[in-house]
Amino acid sequence: MALWTKDTKVLIVGLGLIGGSYARALKKQGFDVTAITRSQSSIDYALEQQIIDRGFTQVCREAVSHADAIIFSLYPSALLPWIEEHQHLFKPGVKITDVTGVKTCILYDIQKVLRADAEFIGAHPMAGKETSGVESSDEKIFTKANYIVVPTDKNTPEGIAWCEELGHLLGVRKVTQLSPEKHDEMIGFVSQLTHCIAICLMTCKDNENLVNYTGDSFHDLTRIARINDRMWSELFMLNQSALLEQMDLFMEEFKDLRSMLAAGDVEGMRGKMQLSTQRRALFDQSKGE
Amino acid sequence: MALWTKDTKVLIVGLGLIGGSYARALKKQGFDVTAITRSQSSIDYALEQQIIDRGFTQVCREAVSHADAIIFSLYPSALLPWIEEHQHLFKPGVKITDVTGVKTCILYDIQKVLRADAEFIGAHPMAGKETSGVESSDEKIFTKANYIVVPTDKNTPEGIAWCEELGHLLGVRKVTQLSPEKHDEMIGFVSQLTHCIAICLMTCKDNENLVNYTGDSFHDLTRIARINDRMWSELFMLNQSALLEQMDLFMEEFKDLRSMLAAGDVEGMRGKMQLSTQRRALFDQSKGE
C-alpha cells in the first residue's frame, strides 16, 4: 500500500484534544476523516466544525473497514483490548499509529497480537494543552512540536516512512526516532518528571495568597500543575521503573545542591549554575530562540 | 517631604536591567532621573535612549545631593557599604528604596546605620528577564508584576505610602506588604527554590539532543535555568536558612510522591494531582486567566 495520497482514508479513534487536532490538521489537507469516539456531542461538534466527514459512537464495520490509516488517541490501556476485539474489521494492509505517551508497555503487546497484514508503528507527538476535549483541539499545537516515531523490529521501512510522513503532514517541528526503551526513559525525564515537580510545588505549601507574591518563575514551573489525574496516574504507572529512575536522578542532583548551600560552597553552586546556563543556552539556540 | 510630585528628583544607583526599567518607567511619567552606574557605556546608551537626564560613573555630591528619591539597584552586599560611605551626601528628608531579592540580611543593618533624617523602605518588584543590562531594560516588565513593600518598625506610614506609590507609578499588577522574614520565606519558595529546580533539571542529565525530544513542560520548567550565577549564588547565601527550609519542604513532598509511585498507590497519586490542579486553578483565576 502506498504512502499518504489524497485517496488515503483516515480513521481517528478517540476524538479528544489530540485526536481532534489530528483531524483538523488532516481535514485541512483534504483527507477524508472518520472518527469513532464515545461522546455523541463530540461528534456533533466535530461535524459542525467540519473537522471530520463522519463520526460513530460505536465500533462497526462501516467505521473501520474502509480505513487505510488509523490513528489511535485513547488512554494507553485501552489500545490492546480494542485491537484484539476489533482488528477483524481492518482493511488488509492498513497502517496504524497512536499518540500515546508511553511505549514499551503497549507496543510489543500490540504488535504480538496484530494481524500479519496490518502494521502498527508507534508515534508520540509531543504536543498538548492544559485543557481537554475536541473543543480545545487545534492543529497549531503541532507547529513547534517534536514528533517521535518509535519503531521496533516488527516494523518495515515503508511503515516507518509512512509514520514519519504523518508527522510532516501535521507540520511538526522535527521528526525523530527512538526505541521504545529510549522513548520511555526520555518521556520519564522531560515530561513525567517535570509534571511530578510541578505537582509537588503546588502541594508542598498551602498559601492561597501566593498569587500576590509570585513572579514568572513560579508561574512557569507550575503551569503544568493542572492535570488530568486519571490519565497521568495511568501514564506514571505504565512507565513506573523509568520514571522512578528519573526521579532519583533529579533528587540526587537536588540533594547535592542542597548540601553545597548548607556548606556555603559558593564555588560549587556557581559551577552548577554555569553548567545549567550553558546547557540551556545551547537548548535555546537549537530551538531557534 | 511630600510624596511623589512632578518636582521629585530621582536618583537610580545601578543602571542595569531593573534600574534601567525603573528609569524608563519614571522618565515616561516626566520625572527628572539621574543615574550612578559603573559603566560609561550604560550611561551613554541611557542618555541616547533618553532613559535618564544625566549619568555619573562615580558617586559625587552633584549626583546625590539633589535627590528626593533614591532607588538602589545593586548587588545585595553592595548596599550597606555604599550607604555607610556616601550617606553624608544625602539631602535631608530623602526617601530611599531598593529592588533587592532578599530582605532580612540587608534591611535591618541599613536602617541601623542610616541618618535619622533619611528613611529607607525596602521593596521588591518581582519582575525580571533572563537577559541583563540596561539594553535589556523595559518598563513593561512591571505590568504584570507583583510589588512587595517590606516595612519594619523603623518605617513611617508616610515612607510606606511613598514606597507603595512608586509601585503604582511603575504600573505593577499588585502592591502588597510583607515583613522581612515573611518576604524571605516567600522568596525562598517562589523564586529561589524554583531556580534550584530548574538548575538541577539541566545539570542532572547530559543530553545535547534533548531539544529534539522535549515538549512545552521541559521548556517551561527550565526557562529560568539560564542565570547570573554571581548574583544568584549571593542571593542564595544571603537567604540560606529560609531557602534550605523550602528545599526540604519540597523534597519531602517529592519523596512522598516517589514512594506512592514505587508502591503503585494510584489513589494517593491522584489525590496529589487533584490537589495540585485545584490550587493551580485557583491561582489562575486570581491572576485573571
PDB file of N, CA and C in Angstrom, chain A residues 126 146 174 185-186 189 201-206 211-214 216-217 219-220 222-227 229 233 236 240 246 248 253 255 258 261-262 270 272-274 276-277 279-280 283-284 287 289, chain B residues 126 146 173-174 185-186 189 201-206 211-214 216-217 219-220 222-227 229 233 236 240 246 248 251 253 258 261-262 270 272 274 276-277 279-280 283-284 287 289:
ATOM      1  N   MET A 126       4.762  15.301  20.633  1.00  0.00           N
ATOM      2  CA  MET A 126       4.928  15.911  21.959  1.00  0.00           C
ATOM      3  C   MET A 126       4.238  17.270  21.945  1.00  0.00           C
ATOM      4  N   ASN A 146       7.793  18.434  18.775  1.00  0.00           N
ATOM      5  CA  ASN A 146       8.622  17.325  18.349  1.00  0.00           C
ATOM      6  C   ASN A 146       7.727  16.108  18.170  1.00  0.00           C
ATOM      7  N   LYS A 174       9.988  18.780  14.290  1.00  0.00           N
ATOM      8  CA  LYS A 174      11.025  17.803  13.965  1.00  0.00           C
ATOM      9  C   LYS A 174      10.509  16.385  14.159  1.00  0.00           C
ATOM     10  N   GLU A 185      12.371   6.317  28.631  1.00  0.00           N
ATOM     11  CA  GLU A 185      13.319   6.971  29.539  1.00  0.00           C
ATOM     12  C   GLU A 185      13.243   8.484  29.310  1.00  0.00           C
ATOM     13  N   MET A 186      13.229   8.865  28.058  1.00  0.00           N
ATOM     14  CA  MET A 186      13.176  10.273  27.689  1.00  0.00           C
ATOM     15  C   MET A 186      11.889  10.935  28.188  1.00  0.00           C
ATOM     16  N   PHE A 189      11.790  11.559  31.773  1.00  0.00           N
ATOM     17  CA  PHE A 189      12.552  12.718  32.196  1.00  0.00           C
ATOM     18  C   PHE A 189      11.914  14.043  31.788  1.00  0.00           C
ATOM     19  N   LEU A 201       5.360  21.164  43.803  1.00  0.00           N
ATOM     20  CA  LEU A 201       5.454  22.586  44.124  1.00  0.00           C
ATOM     21  C   LEU A 201       4.095  23.119  44.586  1.00  0.00           C
ATOM     22  N   MET A 202       3.043  22.630  43.979  1.00  0.00           N
ATOM     23  CA  MET A 202       1.709  23.097  44.375  1.00  0.00           C
ATOM     24  C   MET A 202       1.232  22.450  45.671  1.00  0.00           C
ATOM     25  N   THR A 203       1.627  21.208  45.902  1.00  0.00           N
ATOM     26  CA  THR A 203       1.079  20.522  47.080  1.00  0.00           C
ATOM     27  C   THR A 203       1.908  20.693  48.348  1.00  0.00           C
ATOM     28  N   CYS A 204       3.168  21.128  48.231  1.00  0.00           N
ATOM     29  CA  CYS A 204       4.007  21.171  49.441  1.00  0.00           C
ATOM     30  C   CYS A 204       3.717  22.376  50.325  1.00  0.00           C
ATOM     31  N   LYS A 205       3.031  23.349  49.791  1.00  0.00           N
ATOM     32  CA  LYS A 205       2.755  24.541  50.591  1.00  0.00           C
ATOM     33  C   LYS A 205       1.358  25.028  50.273  1.00  0.00           C
ATOM     34  N   ASP A 206       0.632  25.391  51.325  1.00  0.00           N
ATOM     35  CA  ASP A 206      -0.702  25.912  51.096  1.00  0.00           C
ATOM     36  C   ASP A 206      -0.703  27.407  51.348  1.00  0.00           C
ATOM     37  N   VAL A 211      -0.599  34.057  44.791  1.00  0.00           N
ATOM     38  CA  VAL A 211      -0.668  34.790  43.526  1.00  0.00           C
ATOM     39  C   VAL A 211      -0.184  36.235  43.659  1.00  0.00           C
ATOM     40  N   ASN A 212      -0.273  36.775  44.882  1.00  0.00           N
ATOM     41  CA  ASN A 212       0.166  38.161  45.076  1.00  0.00           C
ATOM     42  C   ASN A 212       1.668  38.303  45.283  1.00  0.00           C
ATOM     43  N   TYR A 213       2.344  37.177  45.387  1.00  0.00           N
ATOM     44  CA  TYR A 213       3.776  37.236  45.664  1.00  0.00           C
ATOM     45  C   TYR A 213       4.622  36.574  44.598  1.00  0.00           C
ATOM     46  N   THR A 214       3.971  35.984  43.645  1.00  0.00           N
ATOM     47  CA  THR A 214       4.782  35.226  42.691  1.00  0.00           C
ATOM     48  C   THR A 214       5.280  36.057  41.524  1.00  0.00           C
ATOM     49  N   ASP A 216       7.374  35.376  37.545  1.00  0.00           N
ATOM     50  CA  ASP A 216       7.260  34.456  36.415  1.00  0.00           C
ATOM     51  C   ASP A 216       7.776  33.057  36.700  1.00  0.00           C
ATOM     52  N   SER A 217       8.822  32.950  37.505  1.00  0.00           N
ATOM     53  CA  SER A 217       9.429  31.639  37.704  1.00  0.00           C
ATOM     54  C   SER A 217       8.424  30.642  38.285  1.00  0.00           C
ATOM     55  N   HIS A 219       5.208  30.798  38.215  1.00  0.00           N
ATOM     56  CA  HIS A 219       4.156  30.636  37.215  1.00  0.00           C
ATOM     57  C   HIS A 219       4.557  29.621  36.153  1.00  0.00           C
ATOM     58  N   ASP A 220       5.771  29.771  35.633  1.00  0.00           N
ATOM     59  CA  ASP A 220       6.266  28.842  34.616  1.00  0.00           C
ATOM     60  C   ASP A 220       6.379  27.420  35.143  1.00  0.00           C
ATOM     61  N   THR A 222       4.822  25.921  37.392  1.00  0.00           N
ATOM     62  CA  THR A 222       3.599  25.233  37.800  1.00  0.00           C
ATOM     63  C   THR A 222       2.481  25.295  36.771  1.00  0.00           C
ATOM     64  N   ARG A 223       2.775  25.794  35.605  1.00  0.00           N
ATOM     65  CA  ARG A 223       1.749  25.857  34.556  1.00  0.00           C
ATOM     66  C   ARG A 223       1.164  24.466  34.328  1.00  0.00           C
ATOM     67  N   ILE A 224       2.025  23.465  34.355  1.00  0.00           N
ATOM     68  CA  ILE A 224       1.557  22.105  34.089  1.00  0.00           C
ATOM     69  C   ILE A 224       1.060  21.406  35.344  1.00  0.00           C
ATOM     70  N   ALA A 225       0.793  22.172  36.399  1.00  0.00           N
ATOM     71  CA  ALA A 225       0.318  21.558  37.644  1.00  0.00           C
ATOM     72  C   ALA A 225      -1.187  21.275  37.588  1.00  0.00           C
ATOM     73  N   ARG A 226      -1.827  21.709  36.528  1.00  0.00           N
ATOM     74  CA  ARG A 226      -3.251  21.390  36.340  1.00  0.00           C
ATOM     75  C   ARG A 226      -3.299  20.197  35.410  1.00  0.00           C
ATOM     76  N   ILE A 227      -3.576  19.044  35.946  1.00  0.00           N
ATOM     77  CA  ILE A 227      -3.536  17.884  35.055  1.00  0.00           C
ATOM     78  C   ILE A 227      -4.717  16.934  35.215  1.00  0.00           C
ATOM     79  N   ASP A 229      -5.770  13.831  36.233  1.00  0.00           N
ATOM     80  CA  ASP A 229      -5.153  12.860  37.136  1.00  0.00           C
ATOM     81  C   ASP A 229      -5.391  11.405  36.737  1.00  0.00           C
ATOM     82  N   SER A 233      -1.893   9.470  36.151  1.00  0.00           N
ATOM     83  CA  SER A 233      -1.512   8.415  37.094  1.00  0.00           C
ATOM     84  C   SER A 233      -1.342   7.109  36.314  1.00  0.00           C
ATOM     85  N   PHE A 236       2.055   7.335  34.548  1.00  0.00           N
ATOM     86  CA  PHE A 236       3.133   7.139  35.522  1.00  0.00           C
ATOM     87  C   PHE A 236       3.298   5.649  35.825  1.00  0.00           C
ATOM     88  N   GLN A 240       6.520   3.143  35.213  1.00  0.00           N
ATOM     89  CA  GLN A 240       6.966   3.187  36.610  1.00  0.00           C
ATOM     90  C   GLN A 240       8.481   3.118  36.800  1.00  0.00           C
ATOM     91  N   GLN A 246      14.310   8.441  36.853  1.00  0.00           N
ATOM     92  CA  GLN A 246      14.476   9.867  36.566  1.00  0.00           C
ATOM     93  C   GLN A 246      14.272  10.691  37.835  1.00  0.00           C
ATOM     94  N   ASP A 248      14.897   9.709  40.837  1.00  0.00           N
ATOM     95  CA  ASP A 248      16.088   9.529  41.665  1.00  0.00           C
ATOM     96  C   ASP A 248      17.265  10.345  41.143  1.00  0.00           C
ATOM     97  N   GLU A 253      20.757  15.152  42.366  1.00  0.00           N
ATOM     98  CA  GLU A 253      21.309  16.443  41.973  1.00  0.00           C
ATOM     99  C   GLU A 253      20.803  17.535  42.915  1.00  0.00           C
ATOM    100  N   LYS A 255      19.751  17.152  46.020  1.00  0.00           N
ATOM    101  CA  LYS A 255      20.357  16.983  47.347  1.00  0.00           C
ATOM    102  C   LYS A 255      21.796  17.516  47.326  1.00  0.00           C
ATOM    103  N   ARG A 258      21.647  21.175  47.606  1.00  0.00           N
ATOM    104  CA  ARG A 258      21.263  21.500  48.980  1.00  0.00           C
ATOM    105  C   ARG A 258      22.492  21.416  49.898  1.00  0.00           C
ATOM    106  N   LEU A 261      24.706  24.389  49.410  1.00  0.00           N
ATOM    107  CA  LEU A 261      24.137  25.576  50.054  1.00  0.00           C
ATOM    108  C   LEU A 261      24.376  25.514  51.558  1.00  0.00           C
ATOM    109  N   ALA A 262      24.094  24.357  52.151  1.00  0.00           N
ATOM    110  CA  ALA A 262      24.262  24.197  53.599  1.00  0.00           C
ATOM    111  C   ALA A 262      25.715  24.413  54.022  1.00  0.00           C
ATOM    112  N   ARG A 270      27.989  27.963  42.004  1.00  0.00           N
ATOM    113  CA  ARG A 270      28.206  28.725  40.761  1.00  0.00           C
ATOM    114  C   ARG A 270      28.542  27.776  39.618  1.00  0.00           C
ATOM    115  N   LYS A 272      27.463  24.715  39.204  1.00  0.00           N
ATOM    116  CA  LYS A 272      26.211  24.110  38.722  1.00  0.00           C
ATOM    117  C   LYS A 272      25.405  25.122  37.911  1.00  0.00           C
ATOM    118  N   MET A 273      25.364  26.358  38.408  1.00  0.00           N
ATOM    119  CA  MET A 273      24.583  27.391  37.702  1.00  0.00           C
ATOM    120  C   MET A 273      25.174  27.668  36.318  1.00  0.00           C
ATOM    121  N   GLN A 274      26.492  27.659  36.237  1.00  0.00           N
ATOM    122  CA  GLN A 274      27.128  27.925  34.938  1.00  0.00           C
ATOM    123  C   GLN A 274      26.852  26.781  33.963  1.00  0.00           C
ATOM    124  N   SER A 276      24.324  24.788  34.023  1.00  0.00           N
ATOM    125  CA  SER A 276      22.910  24.898  33.686  1.00  0.00           C
ATOM    126  C   SER A 276      22.697  25.973  32.620  1.00  0.00           C
ATOM    127  N   THR A 277      23.331  27.110  32.807  1.00  0.00           N
ATOM    128  CA  THR A 277      23.196  28.216  31.856  1.00  0.00           C
ATOM    129  C   THR A 277      23.739  27.841  30.492  1.00  0.00           C
ATOM    130  N   ARG A 279      24.044  24.829  29.164  1.00  0.00           N
ATOM    131  CA  ARG A 279      23.194  23.823  28.524  1.00  0.00           C
ATOM    132  C   ARG A 279      21.882  24.424  28.055  1.00  0.00           C
ATOM    133  N   ARG A 280      21.341  25.316  28.862  1.00  0.00           N
ATOM    134  CA  ARG A 280      20.075  25.907  28.461  1.00  0.00           C
ATOM    135  C   ARG A 280      20.267  26.837  27.268  1.00  0.00           C
ATOM    136  N   PHE A 283      20.360  24.751  24.231  1.00  0.00           N
ATOM    137  CA  PHE A 283      18.987  24.329  24.003  1.00  0.00           C
ATOM    138  C   PHE A 283      18.214  25.433  23.266  1.00  0.00           C
ATOM    139  N   ASP A 284      18.330  26.668  23.737  1.00  0.00           N
ATOM    140  CA  ASP A 284      17.635  27.793  23.108  1.00  0.00           C
ATOM    141  C   ASP A 284      18.107  28.012  21.686  1.00  0.00           C
ATOM    142  N   LYS A 287      16.744  25.434  19.407  1.00  0.00           N
ATOM    143  CA  LYS A 287      15.325  25.613  19.165  1.00  0.00           C
ATOM    144  C   LYS A 287      15.076  26.817  18.278  1.00  0.00           C
ATOM    145  N   GLU A 289      15.812  30.071  19.275  1.00  0.00           N
ATOM    146  CA  GLU A 289      15.289  31.220  20.015  1.00  0.00           C
ATOM    147  C   GLU A 289      16.366  32.265  20.201  1.00  0.00           C
TER     148      GLU A 289
ATOM    149  N   MET B 126       8.732  42.065  41.750  1.00  0.00           N
ATOM    150  CA  MET B 126       9.006  40.704  41.300  1.00  0.00           C
ATOM    151  C   MET B 126       8.906  40.666  39.783  1.00  0.00           C
ATOM    152  N   ASN B 146       4.144  41.557  40.578  1.00  0.00           N
ATOM    153  CA  ASN B 146       3.798  41.849  41.959  1.00  0.00           C
ATOM    154  C   ASN B 146       4.909  42.704  42.546  1.00  0.00           C
ATOM    155  N   ARG B 173       1.116  45.027  38.871  1.00  0.00           N
ATOM    156  CA  ARG B 173      -0.156  44.344  38.998  1.00  0.00           C
ATOM    157  C   ARG B 173      -0.741  44.543  40.393  1.00  0.00           C
ATOM    158  N   LYS B 174       0.098  44.384  41.402  1.00  0.00           N
ATOM    159  CA  LYS B 174      -0.411  44.467  42.761  1.00  0.00           C
ATOM    160  C   LYS B 174       0.706  44.886  43.716  1.00  0.00           C
ATOM    161  N   GLU B 185      11.032  34.155  53.354  1.00  0.00           N
ATOM    162  CA  GLU B 185      10.499  32.787  53.264  1.00  0.00           C
ATOM    163  C   GLU B 185       9.778  32.630  51.924  1.00  0.00           C
ATOM    164  N   MET B 186       8.985  33.630  51.594  1.00  0.00           N
ATOM    165  CA  MET B 186       8.223  33.590  50.347  1.00  0.00           C
ATOM    166  C   MET B 186       9.146  33.568  49.137  1.00  0.00           C
ATOM    167  N   PHE B 189      10.762  30.357  48.530  1.00  0.00           N
ATOM    168  CA  PHE B 189       9.900  29.363  47.914  1.00  0.00           C
ATOM    169  C   PHE B 189       9.601  29.651  46.453  1.00  0.00           C
ATOM    170  N   LEU B 201      17.423  20.344  36.966  1.00  0.00           N
ATOM    171  CA  LEU B 201      16.891  19.660  35.783  1.00  0.00           C
ATOM    172  C   LEU B 201      17.901  19.725  34.638  1.00  0.00           C
ATOM    173  N   MET B 202      18.586  20.827  34.520  1.00  0.00           N
ATOM    174  CA  MET B 202      19.569  20.954  33.445  1.00  0.00           C
ATOM    175  C   MET B 202      20.866  20.217  33.763  1.00  0.00           C
ATOM    176  N   THR B 203      21.238  20.154  35.039  1.00  0.00           N
ATOM    177  CA  THR B 203      22.537  19.545  35.340  1.00  0.00           C
ATOM    178  C   THR B 203      22.489  18.043  35.609  1.00  0.00           C
ATOM    179  N   CYS B 204      21.299  17.493  35.881  1.00  0.00           N
ATOM    180  CA  CYS B 204      21.270  16.072  36.260  1.00  0.00           C
ATOM    181  C   CYS B 204      21.422  15.130  35.077  1.00  0.00           C
ATOM    182  N   LYS B 205      21.233  15.643  33.893  1.00  0.00           N
ATOM    183  CA  LYS B 205      21.313  14.779  32.723  1.00  0.00           C
ATOM    184  C   LYS B 205      21.981  15.537  31.592  1.00  0.00           C
ATOM    185  N   ASP B 206      22.888  14.852  30.904  1.00  0.00           N
ATOM    186  CA  ASP B 206      23.545  15.489  29.776  1.00  0.00           C
ATOM    187  C   ASP B 206      23.019  14.893  28.500  1.00  0.00           C
ATOM    188  N   VAL B 211      16.715  18.818  22.869  1.00  0.00           N
ATOM    189  CA  VAL B 211      15.809  19.751  22.200  1.00  0.00           C
ATOM    190  C   VAL B 211      14.888  19.054  21.195  1.00  0.00           C
ATOM    191  N   ASN B 212      15.335  17.896  20.677  1.00  0.00           N
ATOM    192  CA  ASN B 212      14.505  17.187  19.701  1.00  0.00           C
ATOM    193  C   ASN B 212      13.437  16.317  20.335  1.00  0.00           C
ATOM    194  N   TYR B 213      13.470  16.215  21.645  1.00  0.00           N
ATOM    195  CA  TYR B 213      12.521  15.335  22.305  1.00  0.00           C
ATOM    196  C   TYR B 213      11.647  16.064  23.306  1.00  0.00           C
ATOM    197  N   THR B 214      11.904  17.315  23.490  1.00  0.00           N
ATOM    198  CA  THR B 214      11.155  17.986  24.547  1.00  0.00           C
ATOM    199  C   THR B 214       9.823  18.547  24.090  1.00  0.00           C
ATOM    200  N   ASP B 216       6.542  21.242  25.747  1.00  0.00           N
ATOM    201  CA  ASP B 216       6.459  22.505  26.482  1.00  0.00           C
ATOM    202  C   ASP B 216       6.824  22.391  27.954  1.00  0.00           C
ATOM    203  N   SER B 217       6.509  21.262  28.575  1.00  0.00           N
ATOM    204  CA  SER B 217       6.735  21.166  30.015  1.00  0.00           C
ATOM    205  C   SER B 217       8.199  21.354  30.371  1.00  0.00           C
ATOM    206  N   HIS B 219      10.479  22.781  28.607  1.00  0.00           N
ATOM    207  CA  HIS B 219      10.834  24.137  28.213  1.00  0.00           C
ATOM    208  C   HIS B 219      10.444  25.137  29.296  1.00  0.00           C
ATOM    209  N   ASP B 220       9.213  25.018  29.779  1.00  0.00           N
ATOM    210  CA  ASP B 220       8.728  25.917  30.833  1.00  0.00           C
ATOM    211  C   ASP B 220       9.529  25.784  32.120  1.00  0.00           C
ATOM    212  N   THR B 222      12.493  24.895  32.615  1.00  0.00           N
ATOM    213  CA  THR B 222      13.912  25.249  32.581  1.00  0.00           C
ATOM    214  C   THR B 222      14.182  26.622  31.969  1.00  0.00           C
ATOM    215  N   ARG B 223      13.142  27.370  31.696  1.00  0.00           N
ATOM    216  CA  ARG B 223      13.352  28.705  31.128  1.00  0.00           C
ATOM    217  C   ARG B 223      14.285  29.511  32.016  1.00  0.00           C
ATOM    218  N   ILE B 224      14.109  29.368  33.319  1.00  0.00           N
ATOM    219  CA  ILE B 224      14.918  30.142  34.250  1.00  0.00           C
ATOM    220  C   ILE B 224      16.242  29.454  34.599  1.00  0.00           C
ATOM    221  N   ALA B 225      16.620  28.464  33.817  1.00  0.00           N
ATOM    222  CA  ALA B 225      17.879  27.770  34.081  1.00  0.00           C
ATOM    223  C   ALA B 225      19.087  28.543  33.563  1.00  0.00           C
ATOM    224  N   ARG B 226      18.839  29.627  32.848  1.00  0.00           N
ATOM    225  CA  ARG B 226      19.951  30.483  32.399  1.00  0.00           C
ATOM    226  C   ARG B 226      20.024  31.606  33.408  1.00  0.00           C
ATOM    227  N   ILE B 227      21.021  31.567  34.273  1.00  0.00           N
ATOM    228  CA  ILE B 227      21.059  32.606  35.281  1.00  0.00           C
ATOM    229  C   ILE B 227      22.417  33.239  35.514  1.00  0.00           C
ATOM    230  N   ASP B 229      25.052  33.606  37.670  1.00  0.00           N
ATOM    231  CA  ASP B 229      25.483  32.788  38.803  1.00  0.00           C
ATOM    232  C   ASP B 229      26.096  33.596  39.940  1.00  0.00           C
ATOM    233  N   SER B 233      24.052  33.069  43.379  1.00  0.00           N
ATOM    234  CA  SER B 233      24.711  32.364  44.486  1.00  0.00           C
ATOM    235  C   SER B 233      24.759  33.300  45.699  1.00  0.00           C
ATOM    236  N   PHE B 236      21.258  33.274  47.246  1.00  0.00           N
ATOM    237  CA  PHE B 236      21.031  32.014  47.960  1.00  0.00           C
ATOM    238  C   PHE B 236      21.712  32.055  49.323  1.00  0.00           C
ATOM    239  N   GLN B 240      20.115  31.818  53.122  1.00  0.00           N
ATOM    240  CA  GLN B 240      20.468  30.413  53.297  1.00  0.00           C
ATOM    241  C   GLN B 240      19.464  29.604  54.124  1.00  0.00           C
ATOM    242  N   GLN B 246      12.828  25.658  52.501  1.00  0.00           N
ATOM    243  CA  GLN B 246      11.941  25.458  51.353  1.00  0.00           C
ATOM    244  C   GLN B 246      12.368  24.242  50.526  1.00  0.00           C
ATOM    245  N   ASP B 248      13.857  21.634  51.688  1.00  0.00           N
ATOM    246  CA  ASP B 248      13.476  20.442  52.438  1.00  0.00           C
ATOM    247  C   ASP B 248      11.979  20.163  52.328  1.00  0.00           C
ATOM    248  N   MET B 251      11.429  18.687  48.945  1.00  0.00           N
ATOM    249  CA  MET B 251      11.994  17.347  48.849  1.00  0.00           C
ATOM    250  C   MET B 251      11.137  16.308  49.562  1.00  0.00           C
ATOM    251  N   GLU B 253       7.895  16.355  49.965  1.00  0.00           N
ATOM    252  CA  GLU B 253       6.719  16.122  49.115  1.00  0.00           C
ATOM    253  C   GLU B 253       7.096  15.254  47.918  1.00  0.00           C
ATOM    254  N   ARG B 258       7.247   9.918  45.181  1.00  0.00           N
ATOM    255  CA  ARG B 258       8.071   8.815  44.704  1.00  0.00           C
ATOM    256  C   ARG B 258       7.671   7.506  45.395  1.00  0.00           C
ATOM    257  N   LEU B 261       4.490   6.193  43.967  1.00  0.00           N
ATOM    258  CA  LEU B 261       4.720   5.594  42.653  1.00  0.00           C
ATOM    259  C   LEU B 261       5.335   4.211  42.806  1.00  0.00           C
ATOM    260  N   ALA B 262       6.340   4.120  43.684  1.00  0.00           N
ATOM    261  CA  ALA B 262       7.019   2.834  43.884  1.00  0.00           C
ATOM    262  C   ALA B 262       6.057   1.773  44.428  1.00  0.00           C
ATOM    263  N   ARG B 270      -3.269  10.229  42.552  1.00  0.00           N
ATOM    264  CA  ARG B 270      -4.392  11.006  42.014  1.00  0.00           C
ATOM    265  C   ARG B 270      -4.799  12.088  42.999  1.00  0.00           C
ATOM    266  N   LYS B 272      -2.869  13.719  45.101  1.00  0.00           N
ATOM    267  CA  LYS B 272      -1.918  14.837  44.991  1.00  0.00           C
ATOM    268  C   LYS B 272      -2.179  15.631  43.712  1.00  0.00           C
ATOM    269  N   GLN B 274      -4.958  15.946  42.089  1.00  0.00           N
ATOM    270  CA  GLN B 274      -6.202  16.715  42.175  1.00  0.00           C
ATOM    271  C   GLN B 274      -5.993  17.975  43.025  1.00  0.00           C
ATOM    272  N   SER B 276      -3.216  19.539  43.476  1.00  0.00           N
ATOM    273  CA  SER B 276      -2.386  20.405  42.668  1.00  0.00           C
ATOM    274  C   SER B 276      -3.227  21.162  41.642  1.00  0.00           C
ATOM    275  N   THR B 277      -4.120  20.419  40.979  1.00  0.00           N
ATOM    276  CA  THR B 277      -4.975  21.012  39.943  1.00  0.00           C
ATOM    277  C   THR B 277      -5.900  22.070  40.543  1.00  0.00           C
ATOM    278  N   ARG B 279      -5.487  23.827  43.308  1.00  0.00           N
ATOM    279  CA  ARG B 279      -4.734  25.014  43.744  1.00  0.00           C
ATOM    280  C   ARG B 279      -4.267  25.848  42.558  1.00  0.00           C
ATOM    281  N   ARG B 280      -3.831  25.159  41.524  1.00  0.00           N
ATOM    282  CA  ARG B 280      -3.358  25.907  40.360  1.00  0.00           C
ATOM    283  C   ARG B 280      -4.519  26.616  39.664  1.00  0.00           C
ATOM    284  N   PHE B 283      -5.205  29.722  41.525  1.00  0.00           N
ATOM    285  CA  PHE B 283      -4.119  30.632  41.196  1.00  0.00           C
ATOM    286  C   PHE B 283      -4.409  31.322  39.862  1.00  0.00           C
ATOM    287  N   ASP B 284      -4.801  30.552  38.858  1.00  0.00           N
ATOM    288  CA  ASP B 284      -5.101  31.112  37.544  1.00  0.00           C
ATOM    289  C   ASP B 284      -6.267  32.090  37.612  1.00  0.00           C
ATOM    290  N   LYS B 287      -5.302  35.304  39.151  1.00  0.00           N
ATOM    291  CA  LYS B 287      -4.442  36.085  38.266  1.00  0.00           C
ATOM    292  C   LYS B 287      -5.247  36.653  37.114  1.00  0.00           C
ATOM    293  N   GLU B 289      -6.738  34.641  34.688  1.00  0.00           N
ATOM    294  CA  GLU B 289      -6.508  33.909  33.426  1.00  0.00           C
ATOM    295  C   GLU B 289      -7.676  33.020  33.123  1.00  0.00           C
TER     296      GLU B 289
END
